[in-house]
Each structure stands twice: as C-alpha cells, then as structure tokens.
Coordinates of C-alpha atoms and ligand atoms in Angstrom, one line a residue:
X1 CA 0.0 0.0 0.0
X2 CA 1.3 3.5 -0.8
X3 CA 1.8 6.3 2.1
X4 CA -1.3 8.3 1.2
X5 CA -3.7 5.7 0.7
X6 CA -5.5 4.9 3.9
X7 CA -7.6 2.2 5.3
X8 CA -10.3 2.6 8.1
X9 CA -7.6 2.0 11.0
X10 CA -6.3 5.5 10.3
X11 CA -9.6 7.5 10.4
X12 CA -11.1 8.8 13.5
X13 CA -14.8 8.7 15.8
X14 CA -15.5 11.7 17.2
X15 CA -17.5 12.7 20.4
X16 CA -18.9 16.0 21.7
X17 CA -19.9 16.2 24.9
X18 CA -21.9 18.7 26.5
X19 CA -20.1 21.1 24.6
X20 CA -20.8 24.4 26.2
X21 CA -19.2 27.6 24.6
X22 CA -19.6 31.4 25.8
X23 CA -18.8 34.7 24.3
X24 CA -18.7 36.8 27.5
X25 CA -22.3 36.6 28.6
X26 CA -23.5 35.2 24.9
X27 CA -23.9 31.4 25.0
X28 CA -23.4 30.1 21.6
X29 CA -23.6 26.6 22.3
X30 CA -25.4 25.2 25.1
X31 CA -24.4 21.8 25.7
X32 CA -24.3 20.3 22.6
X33 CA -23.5 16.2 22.1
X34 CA -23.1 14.4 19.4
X35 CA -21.1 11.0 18.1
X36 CA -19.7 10.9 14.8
X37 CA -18.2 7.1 12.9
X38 CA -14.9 6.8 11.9
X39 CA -15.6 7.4 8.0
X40 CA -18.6 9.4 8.1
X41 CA -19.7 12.3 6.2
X42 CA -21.4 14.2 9.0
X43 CA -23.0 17.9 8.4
X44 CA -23.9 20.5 10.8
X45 CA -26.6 22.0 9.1
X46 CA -28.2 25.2 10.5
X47 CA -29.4 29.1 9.6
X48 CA -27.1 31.6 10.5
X49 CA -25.7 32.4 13.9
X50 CA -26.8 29.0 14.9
X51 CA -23.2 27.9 15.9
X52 CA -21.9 25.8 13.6
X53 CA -18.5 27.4 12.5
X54 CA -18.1 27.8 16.8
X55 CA -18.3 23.8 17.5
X56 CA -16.5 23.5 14.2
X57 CA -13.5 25.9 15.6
X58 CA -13.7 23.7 19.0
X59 CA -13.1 20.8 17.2
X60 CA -10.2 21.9 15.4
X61 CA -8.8 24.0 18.5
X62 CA -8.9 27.2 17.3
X63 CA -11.6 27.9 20.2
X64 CA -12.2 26.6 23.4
X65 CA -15.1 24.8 25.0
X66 CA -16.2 26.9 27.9
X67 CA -17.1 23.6 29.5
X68 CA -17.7 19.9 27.8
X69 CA -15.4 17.5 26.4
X70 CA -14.1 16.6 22.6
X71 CA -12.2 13.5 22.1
X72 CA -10.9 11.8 18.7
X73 CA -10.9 7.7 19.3
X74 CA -10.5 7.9 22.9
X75 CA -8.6 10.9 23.2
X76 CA -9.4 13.4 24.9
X77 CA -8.7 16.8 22.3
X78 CA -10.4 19.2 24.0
X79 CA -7.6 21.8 24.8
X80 CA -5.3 20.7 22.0
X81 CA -4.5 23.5 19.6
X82 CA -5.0 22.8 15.9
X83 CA -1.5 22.4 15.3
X84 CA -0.8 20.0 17.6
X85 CA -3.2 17.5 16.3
X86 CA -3.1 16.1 12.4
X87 CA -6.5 17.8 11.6
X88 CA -7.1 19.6 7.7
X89 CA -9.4 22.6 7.6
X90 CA -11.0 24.3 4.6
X91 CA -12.3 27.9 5.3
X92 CA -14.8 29.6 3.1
X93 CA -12.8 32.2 1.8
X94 CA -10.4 30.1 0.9
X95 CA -7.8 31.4 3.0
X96 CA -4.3 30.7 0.7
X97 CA -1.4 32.6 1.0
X98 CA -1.4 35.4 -1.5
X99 CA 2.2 35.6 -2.2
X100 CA 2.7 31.6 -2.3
X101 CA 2.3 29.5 -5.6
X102 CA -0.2 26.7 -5.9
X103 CA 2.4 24.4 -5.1
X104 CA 4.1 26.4 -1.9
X105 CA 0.5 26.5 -0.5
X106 CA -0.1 22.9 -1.0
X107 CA 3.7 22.0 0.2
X108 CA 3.5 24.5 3.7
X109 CA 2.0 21.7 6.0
X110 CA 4.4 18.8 5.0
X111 CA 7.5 21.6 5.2
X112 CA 6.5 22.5 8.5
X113 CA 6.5 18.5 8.9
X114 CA 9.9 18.1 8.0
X115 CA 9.4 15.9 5.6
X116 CA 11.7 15.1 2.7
X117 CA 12.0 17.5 -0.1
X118 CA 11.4 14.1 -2.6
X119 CA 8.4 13.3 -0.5
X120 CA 7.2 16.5 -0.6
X121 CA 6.8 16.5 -4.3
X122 CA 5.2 13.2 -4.9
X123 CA 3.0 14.0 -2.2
X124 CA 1.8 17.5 -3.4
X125 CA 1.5 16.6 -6.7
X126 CA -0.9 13.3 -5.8
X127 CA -3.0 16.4 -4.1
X128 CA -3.1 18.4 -7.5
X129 CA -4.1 15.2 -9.0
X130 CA -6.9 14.2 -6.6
X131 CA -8.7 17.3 -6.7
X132 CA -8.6 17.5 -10.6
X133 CA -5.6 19.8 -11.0
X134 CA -2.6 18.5 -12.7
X135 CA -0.1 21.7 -13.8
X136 CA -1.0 24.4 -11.8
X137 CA 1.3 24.4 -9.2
X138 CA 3.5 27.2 -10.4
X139 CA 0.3 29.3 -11.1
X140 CA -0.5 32.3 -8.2
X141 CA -3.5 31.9 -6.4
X142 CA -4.9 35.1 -8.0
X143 CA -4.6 34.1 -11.3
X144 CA -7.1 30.8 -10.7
X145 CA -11.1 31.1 -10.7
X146 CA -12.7 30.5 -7.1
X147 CA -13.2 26.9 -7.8
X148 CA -9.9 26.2 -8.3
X149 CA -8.7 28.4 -5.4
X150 CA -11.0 26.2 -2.9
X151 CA -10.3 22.4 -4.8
X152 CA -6.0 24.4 -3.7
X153 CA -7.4 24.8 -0.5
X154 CA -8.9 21.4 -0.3
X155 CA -5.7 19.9 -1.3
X156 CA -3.9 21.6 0.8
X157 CA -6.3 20.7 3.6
X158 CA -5.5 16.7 2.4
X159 CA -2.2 16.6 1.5
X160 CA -0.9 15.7 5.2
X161 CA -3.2 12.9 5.2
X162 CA -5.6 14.4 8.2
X163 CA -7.5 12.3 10.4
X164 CA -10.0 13.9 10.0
X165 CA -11.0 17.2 7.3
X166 CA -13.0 20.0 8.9
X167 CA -14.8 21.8 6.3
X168 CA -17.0 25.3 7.0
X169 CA -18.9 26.7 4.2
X170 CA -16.7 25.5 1.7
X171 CA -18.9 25.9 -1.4
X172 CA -20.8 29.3 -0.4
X173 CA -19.0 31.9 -2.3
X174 CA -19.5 29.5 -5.4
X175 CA -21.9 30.1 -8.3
X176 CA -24.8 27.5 -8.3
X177 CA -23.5 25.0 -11.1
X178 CA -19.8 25.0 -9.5
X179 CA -21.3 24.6 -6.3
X180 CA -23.1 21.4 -7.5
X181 CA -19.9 19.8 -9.4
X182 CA -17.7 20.5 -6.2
X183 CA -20.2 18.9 -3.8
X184 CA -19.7 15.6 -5.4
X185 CA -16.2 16.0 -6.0
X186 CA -16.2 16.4 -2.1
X187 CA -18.1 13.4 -1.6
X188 CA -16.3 11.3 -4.3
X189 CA -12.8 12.2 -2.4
X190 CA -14.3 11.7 1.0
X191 CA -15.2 8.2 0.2
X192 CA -11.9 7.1 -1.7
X193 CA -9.6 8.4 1.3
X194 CA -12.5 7.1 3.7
X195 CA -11.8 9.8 6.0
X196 CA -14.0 11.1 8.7
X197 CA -15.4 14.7 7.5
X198 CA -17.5 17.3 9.5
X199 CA -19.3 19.7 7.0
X200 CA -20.8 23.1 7.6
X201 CA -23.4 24.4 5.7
X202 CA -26.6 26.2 5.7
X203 CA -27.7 24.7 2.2
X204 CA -30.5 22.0 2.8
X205 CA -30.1 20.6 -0.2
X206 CA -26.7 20.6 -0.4
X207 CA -26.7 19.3 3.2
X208 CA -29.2 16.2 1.8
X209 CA -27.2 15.3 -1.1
X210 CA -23.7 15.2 0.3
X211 CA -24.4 13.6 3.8
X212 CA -24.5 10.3 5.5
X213 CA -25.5 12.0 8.4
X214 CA -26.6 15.5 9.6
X215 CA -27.3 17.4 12.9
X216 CA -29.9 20.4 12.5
X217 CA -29.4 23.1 14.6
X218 CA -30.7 26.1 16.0
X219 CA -30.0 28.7 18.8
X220 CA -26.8 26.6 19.9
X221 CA -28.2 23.3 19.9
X222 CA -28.3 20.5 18.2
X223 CA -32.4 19.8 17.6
X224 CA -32.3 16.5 15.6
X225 CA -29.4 13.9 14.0
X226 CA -30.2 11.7 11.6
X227 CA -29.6 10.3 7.7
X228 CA -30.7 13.2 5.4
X229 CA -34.1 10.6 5.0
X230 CA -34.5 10.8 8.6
X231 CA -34.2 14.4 8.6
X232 CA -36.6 14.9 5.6
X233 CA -39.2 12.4 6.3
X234 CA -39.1 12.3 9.8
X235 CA -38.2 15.9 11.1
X236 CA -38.8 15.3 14.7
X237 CA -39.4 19.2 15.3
X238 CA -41.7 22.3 13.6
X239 CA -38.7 23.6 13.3
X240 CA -37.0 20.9 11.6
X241 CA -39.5 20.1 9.0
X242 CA -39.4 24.1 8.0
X243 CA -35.9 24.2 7.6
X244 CA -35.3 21.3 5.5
X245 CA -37.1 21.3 2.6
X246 CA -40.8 22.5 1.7
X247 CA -42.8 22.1 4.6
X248 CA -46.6 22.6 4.9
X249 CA -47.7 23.7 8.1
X250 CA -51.1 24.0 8.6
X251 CA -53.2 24.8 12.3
X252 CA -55.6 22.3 13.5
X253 CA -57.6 20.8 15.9
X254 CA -58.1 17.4 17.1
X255 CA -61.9 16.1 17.1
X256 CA -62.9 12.3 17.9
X257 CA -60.5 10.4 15.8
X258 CA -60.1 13.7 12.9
X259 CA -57.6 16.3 12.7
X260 CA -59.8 19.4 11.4
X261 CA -57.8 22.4 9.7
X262 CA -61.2 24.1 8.1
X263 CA -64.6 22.7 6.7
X264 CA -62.7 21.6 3.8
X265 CA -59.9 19.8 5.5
X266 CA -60.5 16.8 7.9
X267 CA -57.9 14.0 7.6
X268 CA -58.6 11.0 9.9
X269 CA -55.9 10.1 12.4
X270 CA -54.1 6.8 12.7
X271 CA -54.0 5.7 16.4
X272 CA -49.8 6.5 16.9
X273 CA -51.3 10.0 16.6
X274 CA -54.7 10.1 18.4
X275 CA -52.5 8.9 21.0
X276 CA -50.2 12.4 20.9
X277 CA -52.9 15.0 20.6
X278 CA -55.9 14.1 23.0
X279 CA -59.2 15.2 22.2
X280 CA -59.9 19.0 21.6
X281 CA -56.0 20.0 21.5
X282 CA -54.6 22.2 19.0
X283 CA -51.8 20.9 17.1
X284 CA -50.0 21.6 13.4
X285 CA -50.3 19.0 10.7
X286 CA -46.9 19.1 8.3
X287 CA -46.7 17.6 5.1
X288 CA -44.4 17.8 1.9
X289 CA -45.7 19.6 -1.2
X290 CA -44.8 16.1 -2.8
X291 CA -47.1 14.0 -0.5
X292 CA -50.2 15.1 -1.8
X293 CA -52.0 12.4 -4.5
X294 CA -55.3 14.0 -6.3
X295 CA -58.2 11.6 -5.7
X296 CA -60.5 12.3 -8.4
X297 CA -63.8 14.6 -8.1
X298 CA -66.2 11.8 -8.5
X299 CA -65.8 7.9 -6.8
X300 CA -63.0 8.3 -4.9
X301 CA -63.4 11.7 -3.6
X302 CA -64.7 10.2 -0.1
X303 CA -61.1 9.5 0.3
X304 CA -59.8 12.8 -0.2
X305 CA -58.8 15.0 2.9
X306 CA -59.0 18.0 1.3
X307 CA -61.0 20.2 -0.8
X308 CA -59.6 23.4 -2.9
X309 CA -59.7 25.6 -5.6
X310 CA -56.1 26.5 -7.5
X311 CA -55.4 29.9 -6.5
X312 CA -52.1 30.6 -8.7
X313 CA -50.0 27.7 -10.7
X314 CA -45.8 28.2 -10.4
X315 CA -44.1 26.5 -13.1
X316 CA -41.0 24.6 -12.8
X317 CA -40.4 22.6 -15.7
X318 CA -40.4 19.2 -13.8
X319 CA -43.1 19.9 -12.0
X320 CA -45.7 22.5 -10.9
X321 CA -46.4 23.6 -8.2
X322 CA -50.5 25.1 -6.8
X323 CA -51.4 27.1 -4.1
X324 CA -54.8 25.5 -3.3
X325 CA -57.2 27.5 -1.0
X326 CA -58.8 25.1 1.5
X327 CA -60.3 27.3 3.4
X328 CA -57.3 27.6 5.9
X329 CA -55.1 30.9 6.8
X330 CA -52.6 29.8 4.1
X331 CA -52.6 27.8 1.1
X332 CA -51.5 24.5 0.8
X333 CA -48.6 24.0 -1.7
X334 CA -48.9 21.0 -3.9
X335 CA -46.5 19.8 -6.5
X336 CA -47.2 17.3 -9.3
X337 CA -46.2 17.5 -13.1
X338 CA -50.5 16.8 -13.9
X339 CA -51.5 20.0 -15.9
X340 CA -54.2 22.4 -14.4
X341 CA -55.5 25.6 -14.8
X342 CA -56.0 28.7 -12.0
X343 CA -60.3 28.0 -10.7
X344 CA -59.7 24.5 -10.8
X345 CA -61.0 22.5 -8.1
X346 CA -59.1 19.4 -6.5
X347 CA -59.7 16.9 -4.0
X348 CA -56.3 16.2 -2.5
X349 CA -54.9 12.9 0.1
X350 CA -52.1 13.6 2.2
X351 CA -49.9 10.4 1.8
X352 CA -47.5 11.3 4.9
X353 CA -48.0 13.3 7.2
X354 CA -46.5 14.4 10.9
X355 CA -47.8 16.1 14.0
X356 CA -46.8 19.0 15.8
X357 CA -48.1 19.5 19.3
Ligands
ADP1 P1 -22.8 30.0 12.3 O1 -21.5 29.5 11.9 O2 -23.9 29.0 12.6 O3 -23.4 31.1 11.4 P2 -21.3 31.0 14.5 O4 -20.8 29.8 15.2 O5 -20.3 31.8 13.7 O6 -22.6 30.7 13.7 O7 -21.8 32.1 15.6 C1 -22.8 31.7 16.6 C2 -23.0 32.9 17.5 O8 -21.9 33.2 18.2 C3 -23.4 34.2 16.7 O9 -24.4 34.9 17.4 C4 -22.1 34.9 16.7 O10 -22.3 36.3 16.6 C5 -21.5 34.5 18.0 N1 -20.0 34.5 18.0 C6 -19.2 33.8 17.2 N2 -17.9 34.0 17.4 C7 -17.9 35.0 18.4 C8 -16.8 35.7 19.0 N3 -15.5 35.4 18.8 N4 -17.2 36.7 19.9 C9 -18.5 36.9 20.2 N5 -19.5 36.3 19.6 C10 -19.2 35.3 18.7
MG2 MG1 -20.4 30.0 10.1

C-alpha cells in the first residue's frame, strides 16, 4: 500500500460532549453532544448564527469549550491546539497565502513537517491530481477562478493525510452549477480516502445530497441527528420540517378520531397520533408539497382530505407547483407535473403526514 492511501484504522470517531461555549455573557452553544463514525460524512446543518462554524472551531482548536469534552478515538482533544493535532481545515474564503504559488501553498503543512524535499513533491502533486488539478502548481492563487482556489485549498487541507478534514462553508462563495460539481467531488474524495469529514453548511439541499448524516441546529443546539431521509421524512421538530425542505404547516384541531384544519380539511388520524394530541387539542399538521395524491372529483373523492380551488399555478419545468385555498389561513402548496389551470378544483390525500403539538 502507498503512504497516502488509507484504510479505516487511520480514520477517526469523534465525540462532543456537553459542549458548552460562551462569548462573555453570549452562550453560543449550550451543551451540545453528538457522536460521529470513523468514515462518516457528517454535516452540521443550521441558519445563520446558529453555531456551527463555533463547535467546528472547538473541534479543530482554534476555540475553546467553555465547558464539555471533545475526544478523537478515545482521546481526549479538547484543549489541543489545531497544530498540535493532524486535523485539515478548509475555510470559506479560501484562506491561501497570497504571495505563495499553488504548489508552496499545498507543500506548507508537509515543510512545516519536516518531511523530505522528494516526499514533498510526490505528495503535493498526488494532491493536485486528486482534486482534478494537474499543472497548476506554479500558477498564483490570483490568477485561478474561485473553484480552483477552494479544490487548492482542499488539497492543501488533504495533503498531510488528516485524520480527519474539517470543512465550514466551503462551497458558499461558489456560483450555483460550481457549487453542485464541487459537492460531489467532495463526496467522491471523502469516500476514496474514507476519511472522517464534518461539514458546515446552511444549504439544505446541499446538506441532503452530500451527507451520510446531519445534525440540525438552532440557537446553539443540536435539535435533531439523523440520515438526510431521517431528517426529511421524519423531522422530529416544527422547526426541523421548516428548515429542510418545503414544509406545509397548517393549524388544527383534534376532534374524535379527525384532525380538522377548516370545513374543507378533515384527515382521519391513525392511532400512533390520536394517542399524541388528546381530544380538543390544538396541534400543526406538516406535510411535503410532494405528498399530496389527487383523488378524483367523483368515486374516490370520499377519500380525499382536502378540498380546494387553485389559487395561482408556479411553473417549474419538472413539476408544478399550486397554491390550493382550502379554506385555511394559508394555502396548501402541492407539486405534481399533472397540468391544471388557476379556478380548478381538487380533492387532494395527504400520503405522509406528521404532527406537531
Ligand atoms: P454560524 O456558523 O452557525 O453562522 P457562529 O458559530 O459563527 O454561527 O456564531 C454563533 C453565534 O456566536 C453568533 O451569534 C455569533 O455572533 C457569536 N459569535 C461567534 N464568534 C464570536 C466571538 N468570537 N465573539 C463573540 N461572539 C461570537
Ligand atoms: Mg459559520
């Protein structure tokens, strides 16, 4: 086996525990766990301000924990400074040295290693080569696109064979079709070196398609953690369901063994959920703009649990998406590619469905 390809021995597990961390009187996490396989893909996925780049930066060491523990395997990392530990980081800017080639960027952390000058060259050059980017090494940073300045950066985040590769935002300053491309190239990489890789994003989708697991957060903690079909499917919160993806989130109230959002939305409950919202109780009904299935107006309308008129028809090439008035505050959002016209009237069945008390 060759020095820079790895097996699963040499990746890492990591745990956060409690993970507490304070700006001053700002808490910015608040005691966040989590457990993350030697191998995995794991995202932190989250709005703004949530705290992701902060128990990204306590991982790496560049901040730390006001209280809580991070260990790699069974070490304990938690006051360990980044350079102390064989970690590779990829910043959304990009962060390369201005006044270094390609090549000098990529060949700084193996230098700083001491390793041999022969070394150094096969090693930065397998870099180039992984990330797609034979012969540019003499090239300056400002003289490559922002693609190829972050697949640099990327490189030079692998190239010294990091337990595990840290990753915040790494794709945000990219245009939407380079965004895509990298994202799998991300993946595809992450999967041959089998590395253990924590990914920061607030991109939902991007967050679905690249994961094997993800943690939503919010406020400084970590709400739910699960396979991106988990999280889509299943979101376990209001808040969850919202964030990720399109969610429809309609008021209601339960009454006998019926959830009733207006006259012309009654959907009978099945007993896991009669036994979450007792009689009379006020609740939300979520459901996906895809989980809607037109029953017909005549026969099978008795199975429909819904009744609306199209208010306004978005186009989308694959599929369209209606607003459909049924009589609640907002319109429910349905998407299909069947053709129909504004005035129309449908009788809709919800095919999944969750509960929010
Ligand atoms: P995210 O990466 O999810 O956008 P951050 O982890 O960067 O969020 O920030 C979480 C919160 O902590 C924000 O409210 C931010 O303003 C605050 N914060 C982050 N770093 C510092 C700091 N060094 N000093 C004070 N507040 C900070
Ligand atoms: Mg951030």
């Amino acid at each position: 086996m060759k020095y820079y390809e790895r097996n699963d021995a040499q990746a890492v597990s990591v745990t956060i525990e409690k993970v507490v961390k304070k700006f001053g009187s700002f808490q910015a996490l608040g005691g966040v766990s989590l457990s993350i396989q030697s191998g995995e893909f794991f995202t932190l996925l989250g709005p703004s301000g949530c705290g992701k780049t902060t128990l990204l930066r306590c991982t790496a060491g560049f901040e730390r924990p006001t209280s809580g523990r991070i260990l790699f395997n069974d070490a304990d990392m938690t006051l360990i400074p980044p350079w102390e530990k064989n970690i590779g980081f990829v910043f959304q800017n990009y962060a390369l040295w201005p006044n270094k080639s390609v090549y000098a960027n990529i060949a700084y952390g193996l230098e700083i290693r001491k390793k041999s000058a022969s070394f150094i060259r096969e090693k930065v050059q397998w870099a180039l080569e992984l990330l797609g980017l034979p012969g540019i090494g003499d090239k300056m940073p400002e003289q490559l696109s922002g693609g190829q300045q972050q697949r640099v950066a990327i490189a030079r985040a692998l190239v010294i064979d990091p337990t595990i590769l840290l990753l915040d935002e790494p794709l945000s300053n990219l245009d939407a079709k380079l965004r895509i491309s990298l994202r799998f190239q991300i993946r595809e990489i992450q999967k041959k070196l089998k590395i253990t890789a924590i990914y920061v994003t607030h991109d939902q989708e991007e967050a679905l398609e690249i994961s094997d697991r993800i943690a939503v957060m919010n406020a400084g903690s970590v709400l739910q953690i699960g396979t991106p079909e988990d999280i889509y499917e299943r979101p376990a919160q209001r808040f969850v369901a919202d964030f990720v993806g399109k969610a429809n989130i309609v008021p209601g109230r339960r009454e006998g063994d019926a959830f009733v959002c207006s006259e012309r939305f009654r959907i009978s409950l099945v007993p896991e959920y009669r036994a979450q919202v007792p009689e009379g109780r006020s609740a939300e009904i979520m459901f996906r703009p895809e989980a809607l299935r037109e029953v017909g107006k005549h026969g099978q309308a008795d199975q429909a649990d819904m009744e609306g008129r199209i208010t306004d028809v978005l186009y989308h090439g694959n599929i369209r998406r209606y607003m459909v008035d049924v009589g609640c505050p907002v319109p429910v959002v349905y998407e299909t590619s069947i053709p129909h016209s504004i005035g129309e009237s449908l009788h809709l069945a919800i095919t999944h469905y969750r509960l929010y008390a």
